[in-house]
């Protein structure tokens, strides 16, 4: 239930208001020299309070390695990491302990399990994604060393502000080393400075209104070997979609030409093959988003992920309590007015988990 | 690799040009009285040659039950079904045995496995979906009897012709019993007669040009119990997305408000709770698409699936052969100029497989 | 439920009195040239009626390949094999359709599923092991070609007749090629002619009495690479034990020194390491049975499997019917008075399935 | 790799000389009120240094709950427990950092992973079983509350001292509550005082010789519902055997009549059915060990587990170092001269894990 992957597998545990968040990483090959600072770097990109666009919960989000490393090299044993919670303020949730927040998981969890974690969001909190970011940081180090695969995500829409461009620089060549983005765009993680400024303004405006925004994250995977993925159910993009749709607030996923591609004709949509000057098989266009028949063709894998606006808002809302009575739910607490900037490292992490698993699974494809 | 589901699990086998296509269904509870005609009904909706919009390959697509039933009642043993291939015409593929068809799986399969099925598309053929349709037909009978869950998909876009409406009738109450759609719309599986006529025209035009179209299928699941789905990775829509993106030619998936919802503000996007006159917890809107925190809230589950235009076209295309040399690939063979009409039962089947598995998994959620 | 293995995985289906028995083999690497006659050879060793010691049910047990091969080479797609039932005689079971046979699965299946296959033993029949023998025959061809691993099982006890020796010849070097055993011993599959004659006599005597015998099968695996197996739960012998105890009528499993070894002291039981003249790490003794810390050390893997006496006997027995009323169950039908001779290829097959899976899993153990 | 179970699943992590040992328990139903003291009670039974028969490593083995409980009630979220290591003394291992201890995992781990944990036994240490004991303690509380299932294991052989009897008292009715055993037998966990005294003497004698002993643990499971287990591969005893053979030092497993039963005839071995005065289906004998056709029949499940003598001894031994050179390995360090007394709670824990998983899986067996 709380595990992801078949060979390279993470198991996530922990709640927003318990002792902390942890992850067990199983199936990572032995002999991988881990850069622990690069893992912390990814956690820092995810953590709250980096700037005014993000929830002001204060967490240092530093991890303890509980197992699996011998002098920072993977031993073949499962790795466990633990990040303790620090700034829990369960009292923030006292006023909603008996109420169901609209479009949150309160009602459905209660209906499913018959139990309510009165201390806060529990497993549905975005703090759980710490487990994924750590797991993904290990996965991308494995892939960077093993085959040079690289991941780069960015914000391509905040509310109605969109930017259709692509980052000027290639995906960074090593885990944790990201090419610097222009100053203003750093805060909102959109490479284009003009669009970034508009996005920041949109978030500021929503925040002042006590409201929230959604957005879109784009992700590019480069250096992908040909032949990853499984033909039928475990197509690369099926697993990427599964991974992305499992991130909080995600409502949509599209690969390559995506929804827009459904409006094209085959004669323009098909990606013609040619042999490049290095003798490699390439395609002239990449509407396929790097995946054909579910299997990587060596081109860039490119996909987009839609996030709904944050459910927590600072406005009064109609709702019910757990006795079914009507209530007016007060806007209170700390939250992100727009989750997409903080979700960028999460998208990269989940993508890395998918690809590491497929890369290891691919070792069994030929005699 | 070729299995889908954790408790209610199907294993698919077979190729387009081998003996046939089959499926093993494991984990179905004992004691389910199966309506075999309803299974055949679903296969008939998927089969080729139903009308001029579809490939003219002739297949009766009738199944043999190999195991698992005692007088048409499930015994708890795995069920196996086999549909033999009849109209294989491997010669259709002779001209491309050494060539890679653009945006097909030829190149990636060859790169992955080092072997080429010279007889045709092998596992990448849409014939493989026979396995899914049979599995899904059993799943929907299970769900219909167990909890009244119902599935209804339809075509909401063909190329640039879109129809944003919803079917007038509810999802049919039993597997195999579908409310009649207006005459013209039956062929293209769009409930709206005006849109349907435009869609048919668009497909006819593409076909005459030797070209192809993509489209969008919408799907509604009704009668869903509250509390299905798992909180973290196995959110209902994550599994639905995984299932849909595993269907040939699918490039995108969105739940509820989807990509468009990412442009809204939280105050308009949130679904307010209320208690209806029967005492049931409901939401005023359903931007959540029936799923909150990854778990069903009892509202209709609603999602959309984007299909690219068919890769096989009747035009000459630039490509290479398996020695890497440039070739002009000739348009030849039988194909669907637009796959979405035939994909409607496949979408329903995959949705039913996801929900049956989650329904069984949900049996373990409370002491 | 009906699948075995993680990467090299078989899914078994079919009943003794249905259409037939089949198996889907998934996860076998592409590019393996299969010797189909060697698969049939293994099936022939398992099939009924080979000699007077075995049930006289007449089955040719020839298989049809439904999928997964291109000119007898694995393509990476799932392989499916089907063996149709021929001599079903459901009427043999009419007299027990409402009765529970002692030490059979009749009562427990009925209690579990609430349904009774009145035609015969259904899934609990030893015919199901056809699926395993086919799967194992593919696995041993994979292992023979990939790393020279070889499997050899034999009967080391029938009732109270035991033979503690080891076969004179090494395990055969290729799947299906078995060194000839001395004439009389062929029938009972014990390499020692003296013991074999005693075993045959014991079975004949039991058969004449309408009674049955148990026995023990020993198995040797040679040519095992160092380093297979997983440290904690998936120790090689844990998986071998799981595999063997899943064979009908098996009640015990022991590795290397086994139960007797529990009576030794560490100083005599420990296997001292040395380096042989070829520079290979070896052990002076092999009480470990080729596995240390759950992982293969390159020595012969050696284990023993205990089978209970066949439950079907030709004597009257006390029992109850499905209404709970006392009945006298009449001895009738066809059966093996001792299953161990026919179980030899099944033991080898299950061992091969375990090792093929571990061999493929081992590909992920190092960067 | 490090997970056990399909629905009720534990994931084990940690090494003997790292931060500690932990376990994630996933799939436990929500709403189970946990008795944390009963979990500690089981850990105390497993911990080192309880008496002179056991290693003198000093560990309090107290756990921290990291997640999954709301006021000691399971919430449906994964539970994580952590036991920190305290008395690690890695220096004890300095002398063997380059040597391979006979019949230990040193050589095979090194061969598999290419890496050596110079600090000690790493994952192969019996400390890892802390994870299993915690998981099993939760499982038995679940089963005790849900269906009254009870587990009781005891030592039935130490070296050549055997006791074939059965405990006078039934299995304790609640997790953690064990009926008091007679005084002397408590130390060695054999219910018979006479045999216990002989066992203690045997261990003392071996210890004085710097040597070690093996032994046998018997286990009884009572209060088992009819119908648990899966027919083909996941027979109850196949999973029990898999679980037991995954415990360090285990070399054999037998159910019910076991190896001895293979010498009987069917007419004496078969367990005749009758209806008892309460109308329950029972068997006159229980050679089946409570399992028929792989499925529980409601009788006591009874099995035996053989442990080899401890590999660590205080005598000089022939071995090699990691360069393949001959060495004389010195006997040094702390160890158990006989592991079986401490392994009793581990056997119970693994049995409980198997049964909890099957009990939850059984929820899906009927419509």
Short mmCIF file of N, CA, C and O in Angstrom, two decimals, chain A residues 281-359:
data_model
loop_
_atom_site.label_atom_id
_atom_site.label_comp_id
_atom_site.label_asym_id
_atom_site.label_seq_id
_atom_site.Cartn_x
_atom_site.Cartn_y
_atom_site.Cartn_z
N UNK A 281 19.93 5.99 -34.01
CA UNK A 281 18.57 6.12 -34.51
C UNK A 281 17.89 7.27 -33.77
O UNK A 281 17.87 7.29 -32.54
N UNK A 282 17.38 8.22 -34.54
CA UNK A 282 16.73 9.39 -33.97
C UNK A 282 15.38 9.60 -34.64
O UNK A 282 15.07 8.98 -35.66
N UNK A 283 14.57 10.47 -34.06
CA UNK A 283 13.33 10.87 -34.74
C UNK A 283 13.37 12.37 -35.01
O UNK A 283 13.92 13.13 -34.23
N UNK A 284 12.78 12.77 -36.15
CA UNK A 284 12.81 14.18 -36.58
C UNK A 284 12.00 15.06 -35.62
O UNK A 284 12.37 16.19 -35.35
N UNK A 285 10.87 14.55 -35.17
CA UNK A 285 10.05 15.26 -34.19
C UNK A 285 9.95 14.36 -32.96
O UNK A 285 10.43 13.22 -32.97
N UNK A 286 9.36 14.87 -31.90
CA UNK A 286 9.23 14.03 -30.70
C UNK A 286 7.85 14.18 -30.08
O UNK A 286 7.70 14.43 -28.89
N UNK A 287 6.84 14.03 -30.93
CA UNK A 287 5.48 14.02 -30.40
C UNK A 287 5.26 12.84 -29.46
O UNK A 287 4.40 12.88 -28.59
N UNK A 288 6.04 11.80 -29.67
CA UNK A 288 5.93 10.60 -28.83
C UNK A 288 6.44 10.85 -27.42
O UNK A 288 6.25 10.00 -26.54
N UNK A 289 7.12 11.95 -27.20
CA UNK A 289 7.65 12.22 -25.86
C UNK A 289 8.67 11.19 -25.41
O UNK A 289 8.82 10.91 -24.23
N UNK A 290 9.36 10.61 -26.37
CA UNK A 290 10.46 9.70 -26.02
C UNK A 290 10.05 8.27 -25.77
O UNK A 290 10.88 7.45 -25.38
N UNK A 291 8.77 7.97 -26.00
CA UNK A 291 8.28 6.62 -25.67
C UNK A 291 7.41 6.12 -26.82
O UNK A 291 6.45 6.78 -27.22
N UNK A 292 7.73 4.95 -27.34
CA UNK A 292 6.92 4.35 -28.42
C UNK A 292 6.60 2.91 -28.07
O UNK A 292 7.50 2.14 -27.74
N UNK A 293 5.32 2.57 -28.15
CA UNK A 293 4.91 1.24 -27.73
C UNK A 293 5.20 1.01 -26.25
O UNK A 293 5.33 -0.12 -25.80
N UNK A 294 5.29 2.10 -25.50
CA UNK A 294 5.51 2.00 -24.06
C UNK A 294 6.96 1.95 -23.66
O UNK A 294 7.28 1.90 -22.48
N UNK A 295 7.86 1.97 -24.66
CA UNK A 295 9.28 1.73 -24.41
C UNK A 295 10.08 2.95 -24.89
O UNK A 295 9.78 3.53 -25.92
N UNK A 296 11.08 3.30 -24.12
CA UNK A 296 11.89 4.49 -24.45
C UNK A 296 12.61 4.30 -25.77
O UNK A 296 13.13 3.22 -26.06
N UNK A 297 12.62 5.36 -26.60
CA UNK A 297 13.33 5.28 -27.89
C UNK A 297 14.61 6.10 -27.88
O UNK A 297 15.22 6.28 -28.93
N UNK A 298 15.00 6.59 -26.72
CA UNK A 298 16.26 7.32 -26.63
C UNK A 298 16.13 8.82 -26.76
O UNK A 298 17.05 9.56 -26.43
N UNK A 299 14.98 9.28 -27.25
CA UNK A 299 14.74 10.73 -27.29
C UNK A 299 14.39 11.21 -25.88
O UNK A 299 14.11 10.42 -24.99
N UNK A 300 14.39 12.51 -25.72
CA UNK A 300 13.98 13.10 -24.44
C UNK A 300 12.57 12.65 -24.07
O UNK A 300 11.65 12.69 -24.89
N UNK A 301 12.41 12.21 -22.83
CA UNK A 301 11.06 11.96 -22.31
C UNK A 301 10.54 13.28 -21.74
O UNK A 301 11.23 13.95 -20.98
N UNK A 302 9.34 13.62 -22.17
CA UNK A 302 8.81 14.93 -21.83
C UNK A 302 7.35 14.77 -21.43
O UNK A 302 6.56 14.17 -22.15
N UNK A 303 6.99 15.32 -20.26
CA UNK A 303 5.58 15.21 -19.84
C UNK A 303 5.18 16.41 -19.00
O UNK A 303 6.03 17.17 -18.53
N UNK A 304 3.90 16.56 -18.81
CA UNK A 304 3.33 17.68 -18.05
C UNK A 304 2.34 17.17 -17.01
O UNK A 304 1.63 16.20 -17.23
N UNK A 305 2.31 17.87 -15.88
CA UNK A 305 1.51 17.43 -14.74
C UNK A 305 0.67 18.61 -14.25
O UNK A 305 1.22 19.69 -13.97
N UNK A 306 -0.65 18.39 -14.16
CA UNK A 306 -1.56 19.47 -13.72
C UNK A 306 -1.88 19.35 -12.24
O UNK A 306 -2.23 18.27 -11.76
N UNK A 307 -1.74 20.46 -11.53
CA UNK A 307 -2.05 20.51 -10.10
C UNK A 307 -3.28 21.39 -9.89
O UNK A 307 -3.37 22.49 -10.44
N UNK A 308 -4.17 20.94 -9.06
CA UNK A 308 -5.33 21.76 -8.71
C UNK A 308 -4.90 22.87 -7.75
O UNK A 308 -3.82 22.79 -7.15
N UNK A 309 -5.71 23.91 -7.58
CA UNK A 309 -5.41 24.91 -6.56
C UNK A 309 -5.44 24.29 -5.17
O UNK A 309 -6.25 23.40 -4.90
N UNK A 310 -4.55 24.76 -4.30
CA UNK A 310 -4.49 24.27 -2.93
C UNK A 310 -5.89 24.30 -2.29
O UNK A 310 -6.60 25.29 -2.41
N UNK A 311 -6.23 23.23 -1.60
CA UNK A 311 -7.56 23.16 -1.00
C UNK A 311 -7.69 24.05 0.23
O UNK A 311 -8.76 24.58 0.51
N UNK A 312 -6.60 24.22 0.96
CA UNK A 312 -6.67 25.09 2.14
C UNK A 312 -6.67 26.54 1.70
O UNK A 312 -5.74 26.99 1.02
N UNK A 313 -7.71 27.24 2.05
CA UNK A 313 -7.76 28.68 1.75
C UNK A 313 -8.12 29.42 3.02
O UNK A 313 -8.57 28.83 4.00
N UNK A 314 -7.90 30.73 3.01
CA UNK A 314 -8.13 31.54 4.22
C UNK A 314 -9.51 32.20 4.19
O UNK A 314 -9.73 33.23 4.79
N UNK A 315 -10.43 31.58 3.50
CA UNK A 315 -11.79 32.10 3.40
C UNK A 315 -12.74 31.16 4.12
O UNK A 315 -12.45 29.97 4.25
N UNK A 316 -13.87 31.70 4.54
CA UNK A 316 -14.91 30.85 5.10
C UNK A 316 -15.49 29.95 4.00
O UNK A 316 -15.67 30.39 2.87
N UNK A 317 -15.78 28.70 4.37
CA UNK A 317 -16.35 27.79 3.39
C UNK A 317 -17.48 26.98 4.00
O UNK A 317 -17.44 26.63 5.18
N UNK A 318 -18.45 26.64 3.17
CA UNK A 318 -19.53 25.76 3.57
C UNK A 318 -18.98 24.34 3.74
O UNK A 318 -18.23 23.85 2.89
N UNK A 319 -19.38 23.68 4.83
CA UNK A 319 -19.01 22.28 4.95
C UNK A 319 -19.92 21.61 5.98
O UNK A 319 -20.95 22.17 6.37
N UNK A 320 -19.54 20.42 6.41
CA UNK A 320 -20.28 19.71 7.45
C UNK A 320 -19.29 19.20 8.49
O UNK A 320 -18.08 19.12 8.23
N UNK A 321 -19.81 18.85 9.64
CA UNK A 321 -18.95 18.22 10.64
C UNK A 321 -19.15 16.71 10.60
O UNK A 321 -19.92 16.20 9.76
N UNK A 322 -18.46 16.00 11.48
CA UNK A 322 -18.53 14.54 11.34
C UNK A 322 -19.86 13.94 11.83
O UNK A 322 -20.07 12.74 11.72
N UNK A 323 -20.73 14.81 12.33
CA UNK A 323 -22.10 14.35 12.60
C UNK A 323 -23.02 14.68 11.43
O UNK A 323 -24.22 14.42 11.48
N UNK A 324 -22.44 15.26 10.38
CA UNK A 324 -23.23 15.56 9.20
C UNK A 324 -23.92 16.91 9.25
O UNK A 324 -24.67 17.28 8.34
N UNK A 325 -23.67 17.70 10.32
CA UNK A 325 -24.33 18.99 10.46
C UNK A 325 -23.59 20.06 9.65
O UNK A 325 -22.35 20.05 9.58
N UNK A 326 -24.33 20.99 9.12
CA UNK A 326 -23.74 22.11 8.38
C UNK A 326 -22.87 22.96 9.29
O UNK A 326 -23.23 23.23 10.44
N UNK A 327 -21.74 23.38 8.79
CA UNK A 327 -20.87 24.29 9.53
C UNK A 327 -20.27 25.29 8.54
O UNK A 327 -20.27 25.05 7.33
N UNK A 328 -19.80 26.38 9.10
CA UNK A 328 -18.98 27.28 8.29
C UNK A 328 -17.54 27.07 8.73
O UNK A 328 -17.20 27.28 9.89
N UNK A 329 -16.74 26.60 7.80
CA UNK A 329 -15.35 26.30 8.13
C UNK A 329 -14.53 27.58 7.96
O UNK A 329 -14.56 28.22 6.91
N UNK A 330 -13.80 27.92 9.03
CA UNK A 330 -13.01 29.15 9.04
C UNK A 330 -11.66 28.91 8.36
O UNK A 330 -11.04 27.86 8.56
N UNK A 331 -11.22 29.85 7.59
CA UNK A 331 -9.88 29.77 6.99
C UNK A 331 -8.82 30.09 8.03
O UNK A 331 -8.84 31.16 8.63
N UNK A 332 -7.92 29.20 8.29
CA UNK A 332 -6.93 29.34 9.34
C UNK A 332 -5.78 28.38 9.07
O UNK A 332 -5.95 27.41 8.35
N UNK A 333 -4.65 28.63 9.70
CA UNK A 333 -3.53 27.69 9.54
C UNK A 333 -2.52 28.16 8.52
O UNK A 333 -2.64 29.25 7.95
N UNK A 334 -1.51 27.34 8.29
CA UNK A 334 -0.43 27.69 7.38
C UNK A 334 -0.56 26.83 6.14
O UNK A 334 -0.88 25.67 6.22
N UNK A 335 -0.28 27.38 5.01
CA UNK A 335 -0.42 26.60 3.79
C UNK A 335 0.35 27.28 2.66
O UNK A 335 0.80 28.41 2.78
N UNK A 336 0.47 26.57 1.55
CA UNK A 336 1.04 27.14 0.34
C UNK A 336 -0.08 27.70 -0.51
O UNK A 336 -0.97 26.92 -0.92
N UNK A 337 -0.04 28.96 -0.86
CA UNK A 337 -1.10 29.47 -1.74
C UNK A 337 -1.04 28.83 -3.13
O UNK A 337 -2.03 28.80 -3.84
N UNK A 338 0.12 28.30 -3.48
CA UNK A 338 0.23 27.57 -4.75
C UNK A 338 1.32 26.51 -4.57
O UNK A 338 2.45 26.83 -4.20
N UNK A 339 0.99 25.26 -4.80
CA UNK A 339 1.94 24.21 -4.45
C UNK A 339 3.00 23.96 -5.52
O UNK A 339 4.00 23.29 -5.26
N UNK A 340 2.81 24.48 -6.72
CA UNK A 340 3.68 24.00 -7.79
C UNK A 340 5.17 24.31 -7.59
O UNK A 340 6.00 23.47 -7.92
N UNK A 341 5.55 25.47 -7.05
CA UNK A 341 7.02 25.66 -6.90
C UNK A 341 7.66 24.57 -6.03
O UNK A 341 8.71 24.03 -6.38
N UNK A 342 7.01 24.25 -4.90
CA UNK A 342 7.58 23.23 -4.04
C UNK A 342 7.43 21.82 -4.62
O UNK A 342 8.12 20.88 -4.18
N UNK A 343 6.52 21.65 -5.56
CA UNK A 343 6.30 20.31 -6.11
C UNK A 343 7.32 19.93 -7.18
O UNK A 343 7.41 18.78 -7.58
N UNK A 344 8.10 20.91 -7.64
CA UNK A 344 9.07 20.61 -8.70
C UNK A 344 10.03 19.47 -8.31
O UNK A 344 10.20 18.50 -9.05
N UNK A 345 10.66 19.54 -7.14
CA UNK A 345 11.56 18.41 -6.79
C UNK A 345 10.81 17.11 -6.55
O UNK A 345 11.39 16.03 -6.70
N UNK A 346 9.54 17.20 -6.21
CA UNK A 346 8.75 15.97 -6.01
C UNK A 346 8.50 15.29 -7.35
O UNK A 346 8.60 14.06 -7.48
N UNK A 347 8.17 16.10 -8.36
CA UNK A 347 7.96 15.54 -9.70
C UNK A 347 9.26 14.87 -10.19
O UNK A 347 9.24 13.75 -10.70
N UNK A 348 10.36 15.55 -10.00
CA UNK A 348 11.65 14.96 -10.42
C UNK A 348 11.93 13.66 -9.65
O UNK A 348 12.41 12.67 -10.22
N UNK A 349 11.62 13.68 -8.37
CA UNK A 349 11.90 12.50 -7.54
C UNK A 349 11.07 11.30 -8.00
O UNK A 349 11.59 10.18 -8.15
N UNK A 350 9.78 11.53 -8.22
CA UNK A 350 8.94 10.41 -8.64
C UNK A 350 9.37 9.90 -10.01
O UNK A 350 9.34 8.70 -10.28
N UNK A 351 9.75 10.82 -10.89
CA UNK A 351 10.23 10.40 -12.21
C UNK A 351 11.48 9.53 -12.07
O UNK A 351 11.63 8.51 -12.75
N UNK A 352 12.37 9.94 -11.17
CA UNK A 352 13.60 9.17 -10.98
C UNK A 352 13.31 7.79 -10.41
O UNK A 352 13.95 6.80 -10.78
N UNK A 353 12.33 7.71 -9.50
CA UNK A 353 11.97 6.40 -8.95
C UNK A 353 11.45 5.46 -10.04
O UNK A 353 11.80 4.29 -10.09
N UNK A 354 10.62 6.00 -10.91
CA UNK A 354 10.10 5.18 -12.02
C UNK A 354 11.24 4.69 -12.90
O UNK A 354 11.33 3.51 -13.25
N UNK A 355 12.11 5.60 -13.25
CA UNK A 355 13.15 5.24 -14.22
C UNK A 355 14.19 4.29 -13.61
O UNK A 355 14.71 3.40 -14.30
N UNK A 356 14.50 4.48 -12.34
CA UNK A 356 15.47 3.58 -11.70
C UNK A 356 14.92 2.16 -11.67
O UNK A 356 15.63 1.18 -11.91
N UNK A 357 13.64 2.06 -11.36
CA UNK A 357 13.03 0.75 -11.31
C UNK A 357 13.02 0.11 -12.70
O UNK A 357 13.37 -1.07 -12.86
N UNK A 358 12.64 0.87 -13.70
CA UNK A 358 12.62 0.32 -15.06
C UNK A 358 14.02 -0.01 -15.54
O UNK A 358 14.21 -1.00 -16.27
N UNK A 359 14.97 0.78 -15.14
CA UNK A 359 16.34 0.50 -15.55
C UNK A 359 16.81 -0.84 -14.97
O UNK A 359 17.41 -1.66 -15.67
#
